[in-house]
PDB file of C-alpha atoms and ligand atoms in Angstrom:
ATOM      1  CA  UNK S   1      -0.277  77.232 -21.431  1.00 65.00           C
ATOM      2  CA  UNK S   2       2.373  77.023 -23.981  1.00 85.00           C
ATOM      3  CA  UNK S   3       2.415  73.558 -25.792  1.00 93.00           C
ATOM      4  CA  UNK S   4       5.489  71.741 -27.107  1.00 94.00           C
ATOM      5  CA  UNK S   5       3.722  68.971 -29.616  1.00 96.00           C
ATOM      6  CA  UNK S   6       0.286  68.947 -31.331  1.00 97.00           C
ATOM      7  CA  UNK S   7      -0.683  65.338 -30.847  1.00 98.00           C
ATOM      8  CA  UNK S   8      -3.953  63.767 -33.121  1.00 98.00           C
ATOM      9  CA  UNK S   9      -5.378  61.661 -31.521  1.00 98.00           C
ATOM     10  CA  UNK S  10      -8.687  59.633 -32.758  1.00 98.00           C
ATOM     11  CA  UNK S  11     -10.014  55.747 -34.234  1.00 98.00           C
ATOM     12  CA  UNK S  12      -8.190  53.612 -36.584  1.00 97.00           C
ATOM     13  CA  UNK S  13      -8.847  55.049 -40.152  1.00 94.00           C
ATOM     14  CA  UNK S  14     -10.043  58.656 -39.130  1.00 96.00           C
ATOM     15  CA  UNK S  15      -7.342  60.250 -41.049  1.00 95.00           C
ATOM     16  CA  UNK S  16      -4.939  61.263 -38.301  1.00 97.00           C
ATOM     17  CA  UNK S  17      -1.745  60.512 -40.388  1.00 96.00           C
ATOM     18  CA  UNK S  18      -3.532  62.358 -43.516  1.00 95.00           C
ATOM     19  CA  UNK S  19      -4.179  65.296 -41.203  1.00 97.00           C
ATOM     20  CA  UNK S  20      -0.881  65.143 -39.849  1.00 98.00           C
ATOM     21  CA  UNK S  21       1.035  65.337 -42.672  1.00 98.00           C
ATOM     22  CA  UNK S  22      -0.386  67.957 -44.331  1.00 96.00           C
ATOM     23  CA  UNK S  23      -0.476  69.899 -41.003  1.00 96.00           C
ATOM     24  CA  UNK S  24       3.327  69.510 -40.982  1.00 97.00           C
ATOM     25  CA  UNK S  25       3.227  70.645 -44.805  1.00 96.00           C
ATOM     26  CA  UNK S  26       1.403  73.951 -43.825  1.00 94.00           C
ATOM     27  CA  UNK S  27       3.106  74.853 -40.552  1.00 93.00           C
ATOM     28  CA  UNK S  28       6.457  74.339 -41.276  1.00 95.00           C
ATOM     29  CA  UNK S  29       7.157  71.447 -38.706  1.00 96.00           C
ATOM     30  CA  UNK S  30       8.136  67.950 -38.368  1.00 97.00           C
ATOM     31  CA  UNK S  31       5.612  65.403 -38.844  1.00 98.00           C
ATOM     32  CA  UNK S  32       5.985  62.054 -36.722  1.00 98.00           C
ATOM     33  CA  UNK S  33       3.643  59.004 -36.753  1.00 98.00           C
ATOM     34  CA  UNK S  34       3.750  56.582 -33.698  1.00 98.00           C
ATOM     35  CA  UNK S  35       3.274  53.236 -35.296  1.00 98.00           C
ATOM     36  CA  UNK S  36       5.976  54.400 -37.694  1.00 98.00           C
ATOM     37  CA  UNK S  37       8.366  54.749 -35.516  1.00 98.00           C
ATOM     38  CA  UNK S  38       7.405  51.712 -33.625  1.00 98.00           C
ATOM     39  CA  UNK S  39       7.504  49.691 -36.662  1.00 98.00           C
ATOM     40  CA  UNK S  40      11.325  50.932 -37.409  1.00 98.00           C
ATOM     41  CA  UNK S  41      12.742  50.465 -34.191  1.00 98.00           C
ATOM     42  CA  UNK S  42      10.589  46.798 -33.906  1.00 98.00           C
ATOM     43  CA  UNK S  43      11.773  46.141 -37.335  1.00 98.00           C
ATOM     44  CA  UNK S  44       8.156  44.437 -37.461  1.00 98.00           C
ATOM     45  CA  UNK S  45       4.726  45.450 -38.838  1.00 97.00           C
ATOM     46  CA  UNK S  46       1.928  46.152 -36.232  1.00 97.00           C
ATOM     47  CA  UNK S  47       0.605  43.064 -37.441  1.00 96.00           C
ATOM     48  CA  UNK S  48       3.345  41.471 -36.644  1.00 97.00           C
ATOM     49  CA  UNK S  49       4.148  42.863 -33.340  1.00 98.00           C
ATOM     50  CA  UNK S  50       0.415  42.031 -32.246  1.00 97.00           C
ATOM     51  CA  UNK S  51       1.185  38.386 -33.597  1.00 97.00           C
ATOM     52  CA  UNK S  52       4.241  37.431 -32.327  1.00 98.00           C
ATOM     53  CA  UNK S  53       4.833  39.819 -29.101  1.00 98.00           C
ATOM     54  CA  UNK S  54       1.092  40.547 -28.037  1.00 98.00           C
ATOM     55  CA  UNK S  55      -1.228  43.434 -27.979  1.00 98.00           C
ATOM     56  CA  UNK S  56       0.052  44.200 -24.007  1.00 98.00           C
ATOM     57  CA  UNK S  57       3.648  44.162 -25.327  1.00 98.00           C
ATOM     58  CA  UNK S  58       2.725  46.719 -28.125  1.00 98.00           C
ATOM     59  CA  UNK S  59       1.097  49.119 -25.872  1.00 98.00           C
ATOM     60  CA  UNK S  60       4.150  49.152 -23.736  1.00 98.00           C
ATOM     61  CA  UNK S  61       6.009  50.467 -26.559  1.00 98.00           C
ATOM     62  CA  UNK S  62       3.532  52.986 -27.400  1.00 98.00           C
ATOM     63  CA  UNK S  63       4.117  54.442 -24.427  1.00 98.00           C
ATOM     64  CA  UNK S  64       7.494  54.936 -24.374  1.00 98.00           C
ATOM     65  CA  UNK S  65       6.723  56.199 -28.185  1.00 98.00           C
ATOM     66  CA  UNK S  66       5.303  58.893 -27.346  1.00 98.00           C
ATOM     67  CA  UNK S  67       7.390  59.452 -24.304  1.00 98.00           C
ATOM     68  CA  UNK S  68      10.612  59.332 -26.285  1.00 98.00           C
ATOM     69  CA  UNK S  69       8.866  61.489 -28.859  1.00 98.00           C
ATOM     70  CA  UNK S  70       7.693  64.546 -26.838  1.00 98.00           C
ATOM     71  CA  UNK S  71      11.146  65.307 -25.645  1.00 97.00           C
ATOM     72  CA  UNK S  72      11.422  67.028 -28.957  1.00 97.00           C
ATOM     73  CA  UNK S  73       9.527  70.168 -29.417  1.00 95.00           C
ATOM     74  CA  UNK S  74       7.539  71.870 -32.611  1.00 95.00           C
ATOM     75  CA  UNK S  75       6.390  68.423 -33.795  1.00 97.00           C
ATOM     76  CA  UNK S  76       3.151  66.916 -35.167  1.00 97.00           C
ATOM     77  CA  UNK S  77       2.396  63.470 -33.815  1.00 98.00           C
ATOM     78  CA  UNK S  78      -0.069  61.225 -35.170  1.00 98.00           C
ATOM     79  CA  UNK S  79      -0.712  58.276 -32.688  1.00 98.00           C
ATOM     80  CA  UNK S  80      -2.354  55.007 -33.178  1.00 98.00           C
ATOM     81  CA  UNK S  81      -6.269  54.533 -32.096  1.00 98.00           C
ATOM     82  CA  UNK S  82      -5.501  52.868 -28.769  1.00 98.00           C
ATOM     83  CA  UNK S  83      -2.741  55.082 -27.567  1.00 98.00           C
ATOM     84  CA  UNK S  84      -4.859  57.861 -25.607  1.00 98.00           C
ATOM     85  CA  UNK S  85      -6.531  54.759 -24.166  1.00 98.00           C
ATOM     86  CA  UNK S  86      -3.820  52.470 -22.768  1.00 98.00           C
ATOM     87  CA  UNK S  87      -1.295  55.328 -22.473  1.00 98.00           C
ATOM     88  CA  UNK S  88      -0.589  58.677 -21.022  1.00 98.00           C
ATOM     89  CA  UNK S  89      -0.144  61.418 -23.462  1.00 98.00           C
ATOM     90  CA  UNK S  90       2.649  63.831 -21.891  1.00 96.00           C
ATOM     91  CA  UNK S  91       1.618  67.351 -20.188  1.00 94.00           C
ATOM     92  CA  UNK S  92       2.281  70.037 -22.845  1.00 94.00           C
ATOM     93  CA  UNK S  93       0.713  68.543 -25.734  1.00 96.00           C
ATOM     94  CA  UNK S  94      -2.292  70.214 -27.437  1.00 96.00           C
ATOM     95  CA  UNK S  95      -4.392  66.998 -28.400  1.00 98.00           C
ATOM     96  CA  UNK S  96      -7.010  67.605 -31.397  1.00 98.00           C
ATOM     97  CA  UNK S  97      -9.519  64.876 -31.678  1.00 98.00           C
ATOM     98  CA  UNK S  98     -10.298  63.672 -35.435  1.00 98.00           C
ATOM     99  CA  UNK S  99     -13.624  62.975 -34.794  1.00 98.00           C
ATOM    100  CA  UNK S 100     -15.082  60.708 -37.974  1.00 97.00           C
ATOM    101  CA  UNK S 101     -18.323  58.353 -37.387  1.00 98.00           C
ATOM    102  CA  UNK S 102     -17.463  54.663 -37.681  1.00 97.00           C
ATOM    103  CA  UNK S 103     -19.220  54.246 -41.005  1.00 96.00           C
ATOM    104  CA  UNK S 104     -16.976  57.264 -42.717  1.00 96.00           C
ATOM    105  CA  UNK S 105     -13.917  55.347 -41.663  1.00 95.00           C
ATOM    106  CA  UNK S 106     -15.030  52.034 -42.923  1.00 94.00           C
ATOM    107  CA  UNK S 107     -15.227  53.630 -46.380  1.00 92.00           C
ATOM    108  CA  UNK S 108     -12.254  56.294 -45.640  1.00 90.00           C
ATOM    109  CA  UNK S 109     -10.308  53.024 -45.306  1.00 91.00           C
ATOM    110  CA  UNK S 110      -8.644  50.736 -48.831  1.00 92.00           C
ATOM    111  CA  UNK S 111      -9.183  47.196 -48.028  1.00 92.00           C
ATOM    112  CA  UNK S 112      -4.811  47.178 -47.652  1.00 94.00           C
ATOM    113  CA  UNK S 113      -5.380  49.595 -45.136  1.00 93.00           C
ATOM    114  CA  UNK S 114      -7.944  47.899 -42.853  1.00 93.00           C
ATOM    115  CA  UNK S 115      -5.792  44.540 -43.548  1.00 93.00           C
ATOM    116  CA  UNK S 116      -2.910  46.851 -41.319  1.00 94.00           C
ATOM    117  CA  UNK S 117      -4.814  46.925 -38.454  1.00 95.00           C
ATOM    118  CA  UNK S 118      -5.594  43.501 -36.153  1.00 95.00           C
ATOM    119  CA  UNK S 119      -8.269  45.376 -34.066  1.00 96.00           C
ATOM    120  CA  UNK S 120      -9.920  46.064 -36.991  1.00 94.00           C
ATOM    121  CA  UNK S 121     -10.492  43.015 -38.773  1.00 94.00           C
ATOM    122  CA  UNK S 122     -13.888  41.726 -37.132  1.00 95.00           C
ATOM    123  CA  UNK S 123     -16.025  44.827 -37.760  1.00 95.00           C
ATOM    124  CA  UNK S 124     -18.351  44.460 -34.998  1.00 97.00           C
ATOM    125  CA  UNK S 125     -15.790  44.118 -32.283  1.00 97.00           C
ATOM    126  CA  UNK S 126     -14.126  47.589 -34.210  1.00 97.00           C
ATOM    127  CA  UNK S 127     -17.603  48.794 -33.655  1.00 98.00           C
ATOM    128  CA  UNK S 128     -17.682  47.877 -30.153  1.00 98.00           C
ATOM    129  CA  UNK S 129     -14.509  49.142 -29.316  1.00 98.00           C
ATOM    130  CA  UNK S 130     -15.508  52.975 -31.220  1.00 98.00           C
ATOM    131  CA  UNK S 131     -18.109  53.058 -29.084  1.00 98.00           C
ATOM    132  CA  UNK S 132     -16.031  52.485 -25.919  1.00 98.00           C
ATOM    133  CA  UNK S 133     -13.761  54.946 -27.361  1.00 98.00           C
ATOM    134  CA  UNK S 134     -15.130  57.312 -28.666  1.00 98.00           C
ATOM    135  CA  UNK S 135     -15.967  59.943 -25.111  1.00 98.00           C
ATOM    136  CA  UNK S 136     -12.430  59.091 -23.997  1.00 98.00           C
ATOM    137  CA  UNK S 137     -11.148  60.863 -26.980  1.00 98.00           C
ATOM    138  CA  UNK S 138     -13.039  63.606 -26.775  1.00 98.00           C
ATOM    139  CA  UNK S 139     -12.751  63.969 -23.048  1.00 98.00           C
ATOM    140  CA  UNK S 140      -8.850  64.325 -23.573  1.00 98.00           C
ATOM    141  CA  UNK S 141      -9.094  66.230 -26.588  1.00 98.00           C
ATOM    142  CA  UNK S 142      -8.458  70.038 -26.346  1.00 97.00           C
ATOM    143  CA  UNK S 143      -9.992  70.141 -29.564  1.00 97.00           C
ATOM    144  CA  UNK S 144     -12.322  68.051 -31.654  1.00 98.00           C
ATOM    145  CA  UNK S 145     -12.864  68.269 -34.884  1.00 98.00           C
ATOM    146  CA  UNK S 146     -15.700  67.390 -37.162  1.00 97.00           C
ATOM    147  CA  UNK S 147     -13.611  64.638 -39.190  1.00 97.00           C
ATOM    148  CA  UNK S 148     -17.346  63.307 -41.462  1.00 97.00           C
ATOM    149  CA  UNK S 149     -16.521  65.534 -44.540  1.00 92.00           C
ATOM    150  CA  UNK S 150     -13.089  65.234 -46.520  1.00 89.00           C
ATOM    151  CA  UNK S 151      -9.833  65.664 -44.909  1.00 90.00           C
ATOM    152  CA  UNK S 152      -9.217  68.779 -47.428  1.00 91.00           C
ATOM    153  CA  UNK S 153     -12.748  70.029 -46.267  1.00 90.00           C
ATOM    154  CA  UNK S 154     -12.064  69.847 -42.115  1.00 94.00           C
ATOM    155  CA  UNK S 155      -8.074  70.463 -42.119  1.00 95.00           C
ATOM    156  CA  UNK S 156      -8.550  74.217 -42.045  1.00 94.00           C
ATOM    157  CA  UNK S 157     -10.702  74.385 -39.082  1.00 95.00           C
ATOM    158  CA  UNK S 158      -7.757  72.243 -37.236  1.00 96.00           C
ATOM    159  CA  UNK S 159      -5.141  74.998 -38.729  1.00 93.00           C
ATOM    160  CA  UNK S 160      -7.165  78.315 -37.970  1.00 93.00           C
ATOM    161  CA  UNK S 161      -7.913  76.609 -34.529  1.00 94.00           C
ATOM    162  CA  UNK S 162      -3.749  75.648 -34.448  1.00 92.00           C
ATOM    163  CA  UNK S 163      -2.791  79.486 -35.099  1.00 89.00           C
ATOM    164  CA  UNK S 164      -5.191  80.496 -33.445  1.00 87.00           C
ATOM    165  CA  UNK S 165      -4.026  79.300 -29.579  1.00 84.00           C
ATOM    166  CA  UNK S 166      -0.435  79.938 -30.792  1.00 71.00           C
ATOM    167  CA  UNK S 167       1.311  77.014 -30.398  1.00 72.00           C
ATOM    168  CA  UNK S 168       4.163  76.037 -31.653  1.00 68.00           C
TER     169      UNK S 168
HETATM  170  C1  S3P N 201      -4.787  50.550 -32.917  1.00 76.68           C
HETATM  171  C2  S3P N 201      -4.658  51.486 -33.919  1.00 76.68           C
HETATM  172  C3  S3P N 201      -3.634  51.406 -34.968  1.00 76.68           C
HETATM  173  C4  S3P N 201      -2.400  50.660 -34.433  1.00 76.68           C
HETATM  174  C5  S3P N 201      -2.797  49.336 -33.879  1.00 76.68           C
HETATM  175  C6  S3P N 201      -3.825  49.425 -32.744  1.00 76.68           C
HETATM  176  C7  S3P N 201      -5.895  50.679 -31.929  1.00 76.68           C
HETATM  177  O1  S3P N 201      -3.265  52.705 -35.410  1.00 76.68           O
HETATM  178  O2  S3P N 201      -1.752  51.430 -33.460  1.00 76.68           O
HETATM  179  O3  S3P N 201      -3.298  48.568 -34.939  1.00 76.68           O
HETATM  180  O4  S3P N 201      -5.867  50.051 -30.855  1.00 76.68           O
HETATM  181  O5  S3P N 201      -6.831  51.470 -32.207  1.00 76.68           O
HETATM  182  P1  S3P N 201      -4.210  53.645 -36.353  1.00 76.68           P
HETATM  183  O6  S3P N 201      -5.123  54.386 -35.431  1.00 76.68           O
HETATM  184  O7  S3P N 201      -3.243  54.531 -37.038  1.00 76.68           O
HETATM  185  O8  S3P N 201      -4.922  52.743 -37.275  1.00 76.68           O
END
């Protein structure tokens, strides 16, 4: 199987932007982040969007996102938490898990970071929701990655496995 996109998938906070970035960095390739994109085009924070136009109405545009997205090749494409969930992540992408315990993202994440992320603001519904998570990712994960240590520490396992299967 030949892949167009590496897509990171994993919770809110795990590092998948981090990881994506420098990814790009090292391999030479465009680096794309869902909510990003969705906040451009929405003109409109997440926040916002959950606010005003509802969680259902945000995971419609996640999905055409990462539709949109994947018709461009050679990309890395960092989506947000619920994204492998309520969406389907287009055939030819090799998905890599960023597997991090809920506890290492709670203190991975600056207070103005979990103040981004609605979902995330009671912290045991967030916990409820990792747990309902968390074999879904890994289930649609080609590859899962040990995401506990620092993001400098577990980012060349992801590359050696990346070069490895010859991607992109
Ligand atoms: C969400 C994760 C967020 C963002 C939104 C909903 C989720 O992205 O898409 O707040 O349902 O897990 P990050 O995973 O980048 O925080």
């Amino acid at each position: 199987m030949v892949y167009d996109n590496i897509v990171l998938i994993g919770f809110m906070g795990s590092g998948k932007t981090s990881v994506g970035k420098s990814l790009a960095r090292k391999l030479y390739k465009n680096f794309v982040d869902v909510d990003t994109v969705i906040e451009e085009e929405q003109n409109a924070s997440i926040s916002d969007i959950f606010e005003n136009k509802g969680e259902e109405y945000f995971r419609i545009l996640e999905q055409k996102c990462i539709n949109e997205l994947t018709k461009n090749k050679g990309q890395i494409i960092a989506t947000g938490g619920g994204l492998p969930i309520y969406s389907t992540i287009p055939e030819k992408s090799l998905i890599i898990n960023i597997d991090a315990d809920f506890d290492v993202i709670l203190n991975r994440l600056p207070e103005r970071e979990r103040a981004k992320r609605p979902l995330l603001q009671d912290e045991s519904r967030a916990k409820a929701l990792f747990d309902e998570r968390i074999d879904t990712y890994k289930e649609l994960a080609h590859f899962s990655v040990d995401a506990n240590q620092s993001i400098p520490t577990f980012i060349h396992v992801i590359f050696d496995y990346i070069l490895d299967q010859r991607v992109l």
